[in-house]
Short mmCIF file of C-alpha atoms in Angstrom, two decimals:
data_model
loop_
_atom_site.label_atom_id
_atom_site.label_comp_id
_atom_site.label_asym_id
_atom_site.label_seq_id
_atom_site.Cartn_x
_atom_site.Cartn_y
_atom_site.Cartn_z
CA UNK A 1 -32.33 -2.64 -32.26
CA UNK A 2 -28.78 -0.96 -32.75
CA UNK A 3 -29.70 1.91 -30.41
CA UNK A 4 -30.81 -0.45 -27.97
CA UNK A 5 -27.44 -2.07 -28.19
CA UNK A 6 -25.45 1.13 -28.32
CA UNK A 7 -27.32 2.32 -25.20
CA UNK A 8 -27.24 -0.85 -23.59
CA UNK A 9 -22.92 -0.83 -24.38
CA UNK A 10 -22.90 2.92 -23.31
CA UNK A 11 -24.64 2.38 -19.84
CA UNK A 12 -22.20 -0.77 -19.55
CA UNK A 13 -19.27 1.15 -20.00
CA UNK A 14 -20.38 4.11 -17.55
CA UNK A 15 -20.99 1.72 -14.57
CA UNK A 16 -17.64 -0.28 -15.31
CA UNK A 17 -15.89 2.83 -15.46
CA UNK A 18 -17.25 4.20 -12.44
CA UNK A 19 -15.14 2.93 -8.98
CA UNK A 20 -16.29 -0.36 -7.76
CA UNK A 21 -17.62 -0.37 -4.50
CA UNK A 22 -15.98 -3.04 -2.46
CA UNK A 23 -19.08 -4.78 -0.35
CA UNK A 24 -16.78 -7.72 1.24
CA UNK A 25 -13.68 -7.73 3.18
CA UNK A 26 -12.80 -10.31 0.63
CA UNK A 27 -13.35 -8.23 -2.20
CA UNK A 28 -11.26 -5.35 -0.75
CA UNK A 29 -8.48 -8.29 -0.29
CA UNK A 30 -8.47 -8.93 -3.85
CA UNK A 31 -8.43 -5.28 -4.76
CA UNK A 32 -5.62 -4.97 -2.43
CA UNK A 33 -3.54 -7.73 -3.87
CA UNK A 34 -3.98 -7.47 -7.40
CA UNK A 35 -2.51 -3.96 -6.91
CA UNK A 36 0.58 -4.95 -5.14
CA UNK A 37 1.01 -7.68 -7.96
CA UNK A 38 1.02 -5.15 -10.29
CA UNK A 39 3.04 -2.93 -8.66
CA UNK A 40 0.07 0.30 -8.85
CA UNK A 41 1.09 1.82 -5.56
CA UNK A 42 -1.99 4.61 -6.74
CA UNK A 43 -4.18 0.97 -6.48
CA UNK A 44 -2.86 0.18 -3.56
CA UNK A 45 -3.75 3.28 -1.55
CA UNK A 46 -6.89 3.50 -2.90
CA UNK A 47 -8.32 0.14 -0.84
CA UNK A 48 -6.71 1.62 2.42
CA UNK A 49 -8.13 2.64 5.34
CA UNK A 50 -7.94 6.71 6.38
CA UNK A 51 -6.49 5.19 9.54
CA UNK A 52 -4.00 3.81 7.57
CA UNK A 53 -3.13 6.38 5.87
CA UNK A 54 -3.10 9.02 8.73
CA UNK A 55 -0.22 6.38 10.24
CA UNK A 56 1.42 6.37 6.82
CA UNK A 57 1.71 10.02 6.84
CA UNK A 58 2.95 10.43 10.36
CA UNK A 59 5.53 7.89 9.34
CA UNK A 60 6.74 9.80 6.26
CA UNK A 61 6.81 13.07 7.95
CA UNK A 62 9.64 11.13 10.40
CA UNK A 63 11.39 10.31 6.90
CA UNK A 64 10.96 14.19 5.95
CA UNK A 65 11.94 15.60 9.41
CA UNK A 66 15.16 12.77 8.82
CA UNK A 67 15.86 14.08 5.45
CA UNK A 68 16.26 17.74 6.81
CA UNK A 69 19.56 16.75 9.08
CA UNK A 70 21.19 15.65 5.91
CA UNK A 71 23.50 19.04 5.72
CA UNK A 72 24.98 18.03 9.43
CA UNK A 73 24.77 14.27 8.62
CA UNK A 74 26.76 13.00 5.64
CA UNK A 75 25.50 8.93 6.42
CA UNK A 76 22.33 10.40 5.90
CA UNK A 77 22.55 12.12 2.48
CA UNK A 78 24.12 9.14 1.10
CA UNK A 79 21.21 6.93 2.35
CA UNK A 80 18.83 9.94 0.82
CA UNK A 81 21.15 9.86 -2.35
CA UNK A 82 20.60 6.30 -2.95
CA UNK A 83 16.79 6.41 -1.75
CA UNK A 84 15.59 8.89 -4.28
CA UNK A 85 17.69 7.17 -7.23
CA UNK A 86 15.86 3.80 -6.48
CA UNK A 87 12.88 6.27 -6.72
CA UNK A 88 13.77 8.15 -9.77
CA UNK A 89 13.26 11.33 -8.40
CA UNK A 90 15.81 14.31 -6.76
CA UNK A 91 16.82 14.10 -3.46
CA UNK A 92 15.06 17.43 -2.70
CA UNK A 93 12.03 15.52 -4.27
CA UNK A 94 11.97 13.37 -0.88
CA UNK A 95 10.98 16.28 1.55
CA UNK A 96 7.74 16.24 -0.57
CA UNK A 97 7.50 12.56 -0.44
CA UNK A 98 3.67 11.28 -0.81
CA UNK A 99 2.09 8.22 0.39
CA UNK A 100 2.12 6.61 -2.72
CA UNK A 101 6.16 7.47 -3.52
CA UNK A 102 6.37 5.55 -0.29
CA UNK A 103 4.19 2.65 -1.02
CA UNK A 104 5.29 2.40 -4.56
CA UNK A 105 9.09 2.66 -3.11
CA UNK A 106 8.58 -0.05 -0.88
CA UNK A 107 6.34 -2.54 -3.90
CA UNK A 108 9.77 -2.17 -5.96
CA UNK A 109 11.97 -3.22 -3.33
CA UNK A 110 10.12 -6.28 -2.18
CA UNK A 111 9.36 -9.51 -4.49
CA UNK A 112 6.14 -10.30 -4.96
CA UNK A 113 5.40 -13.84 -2.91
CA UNK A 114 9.08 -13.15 -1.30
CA UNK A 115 9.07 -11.87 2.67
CA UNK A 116 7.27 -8.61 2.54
CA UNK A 117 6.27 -6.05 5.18
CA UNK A 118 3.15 -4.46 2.81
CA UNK A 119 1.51 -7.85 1.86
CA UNK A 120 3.16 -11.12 3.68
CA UNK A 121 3.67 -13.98 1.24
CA UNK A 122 0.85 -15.84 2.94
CA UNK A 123 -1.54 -13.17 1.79
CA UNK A 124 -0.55 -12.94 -1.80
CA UNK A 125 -2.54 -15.32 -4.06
CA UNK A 126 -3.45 -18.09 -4.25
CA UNK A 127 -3.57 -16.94 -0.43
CA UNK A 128 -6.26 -18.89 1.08
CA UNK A 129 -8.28 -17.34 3.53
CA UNK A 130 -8.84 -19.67 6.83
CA UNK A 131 -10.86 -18.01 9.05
CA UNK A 132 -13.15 -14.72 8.75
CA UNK A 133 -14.33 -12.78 11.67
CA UNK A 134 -16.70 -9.89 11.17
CA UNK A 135 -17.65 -7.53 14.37
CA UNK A 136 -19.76 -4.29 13.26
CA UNK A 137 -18.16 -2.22 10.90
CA UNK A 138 -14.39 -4.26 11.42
CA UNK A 139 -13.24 -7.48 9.90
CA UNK A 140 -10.44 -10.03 9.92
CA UNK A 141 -8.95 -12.52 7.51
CA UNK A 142 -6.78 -15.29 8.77
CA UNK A 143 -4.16 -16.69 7.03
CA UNK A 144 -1.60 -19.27 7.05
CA UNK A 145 1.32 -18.71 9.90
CA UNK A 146 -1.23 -16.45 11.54
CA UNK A 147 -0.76 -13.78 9.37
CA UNK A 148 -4.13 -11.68 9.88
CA UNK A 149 -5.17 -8.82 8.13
CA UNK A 150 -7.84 -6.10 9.69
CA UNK A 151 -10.70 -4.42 7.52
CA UNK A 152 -12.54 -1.26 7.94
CA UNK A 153 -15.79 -1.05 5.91
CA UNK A 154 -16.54 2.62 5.42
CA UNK A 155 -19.36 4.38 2.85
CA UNK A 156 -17.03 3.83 0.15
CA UNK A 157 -16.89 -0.33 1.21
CA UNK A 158 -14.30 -2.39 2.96
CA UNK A 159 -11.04 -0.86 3.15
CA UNK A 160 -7.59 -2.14 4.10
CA UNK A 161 -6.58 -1.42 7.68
CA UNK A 162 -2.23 -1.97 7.39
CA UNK A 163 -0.61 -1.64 11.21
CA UNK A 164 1.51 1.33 9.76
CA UNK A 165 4.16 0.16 12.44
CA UNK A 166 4.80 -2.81 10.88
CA UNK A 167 5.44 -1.11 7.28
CA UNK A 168 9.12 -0.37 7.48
CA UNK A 169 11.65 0.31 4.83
CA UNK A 170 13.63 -1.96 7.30
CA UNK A 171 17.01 -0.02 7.52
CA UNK A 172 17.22 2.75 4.50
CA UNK A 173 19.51 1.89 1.23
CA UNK A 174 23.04 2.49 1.58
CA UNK A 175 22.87 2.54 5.08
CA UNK A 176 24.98 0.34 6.55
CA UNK A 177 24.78 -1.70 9.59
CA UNK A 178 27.26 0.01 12.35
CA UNK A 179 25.29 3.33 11.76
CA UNK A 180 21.47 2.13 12.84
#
């Protein structure tokens, strides 16, 4: 009987350990939210979609071509200056910046259920979910305000799909307003 339990807990543990396969656009949601709540940017980019993260990439490569004009732009190294020490890394750190130093910059700037250009308030729980679409392989949740957000199921399960457009830093720190 105890090596039936042991097994049993053993074979428990493996599967629970193992990545959970997300089989609804919902479940990807709540994947997706609980890691902005807890600010686990790794989380985060885990339940995105490779679109997504192609955009995210071209995005930060703009912020990596932007950080190399810092020696003839002095605006700009202070913005980088006060960028990386919200970060906690070097300024030369930045021209290696990853997606997830981005999206992990951008959870500690924003307040969770405050306005937010990762996950709008209307999408953070106890979001309620109004309306679902579902069309082949793509998905849509509606929210309140008609916020929407787009799904992608792949292999792996439904994944994230963020309009990388729309996730902005807004203007970088210690910019200030005359210069953008």
């Amino acid at each position: 009987m105890f090596r039936i339990s042991v097994a049993l807990f053993c074979a428990l543990a493996v599967v629970g350990c193992g990545k959970k396969k997300l089989d609804t656009p919902e479940a990807a949601l709540a994947a997706v939210q609980d890691a902005y709540i807890r600010r686990d940017a790794k989380a985060f980019v885990a339940v995105l979609s490779k679109e997504t993260l192609t955009e995210l990439e071209e995005k930060i490569e703009g912020m990596r071509s932007m950080f190399q004009s810092i020696p003839e732009n002095p605006q700009a190294a202070q913005a980088f200056e006060h960028m990386a020490k919200q970060m906690n890394m070097s300024v030369s750190k930045l021209k290696e910046l990853t997606i997830e130093d981005f999206i992990g910059y951008m959870m500690r700037n924003e307040g969770a259920g405050s306005e937010t250009t990762l996950l709008p308030k209307e999408m953070l729980p106890p979001a309620q979910v109004l309306r679902r679409t579902e069309k082949g392989n793509k998905a849509t949740l509606y929210f309140a305000d008609d916020e929407k957000l787009s799904f992608i199921k792949t292999d792996a399960g439904w994944r994230v799909h963020l309009d990388a457009e729309n996730v902005a830093v807004g203007r970088i720190p210690g910019q200030n307003e005359e210069n953008e």
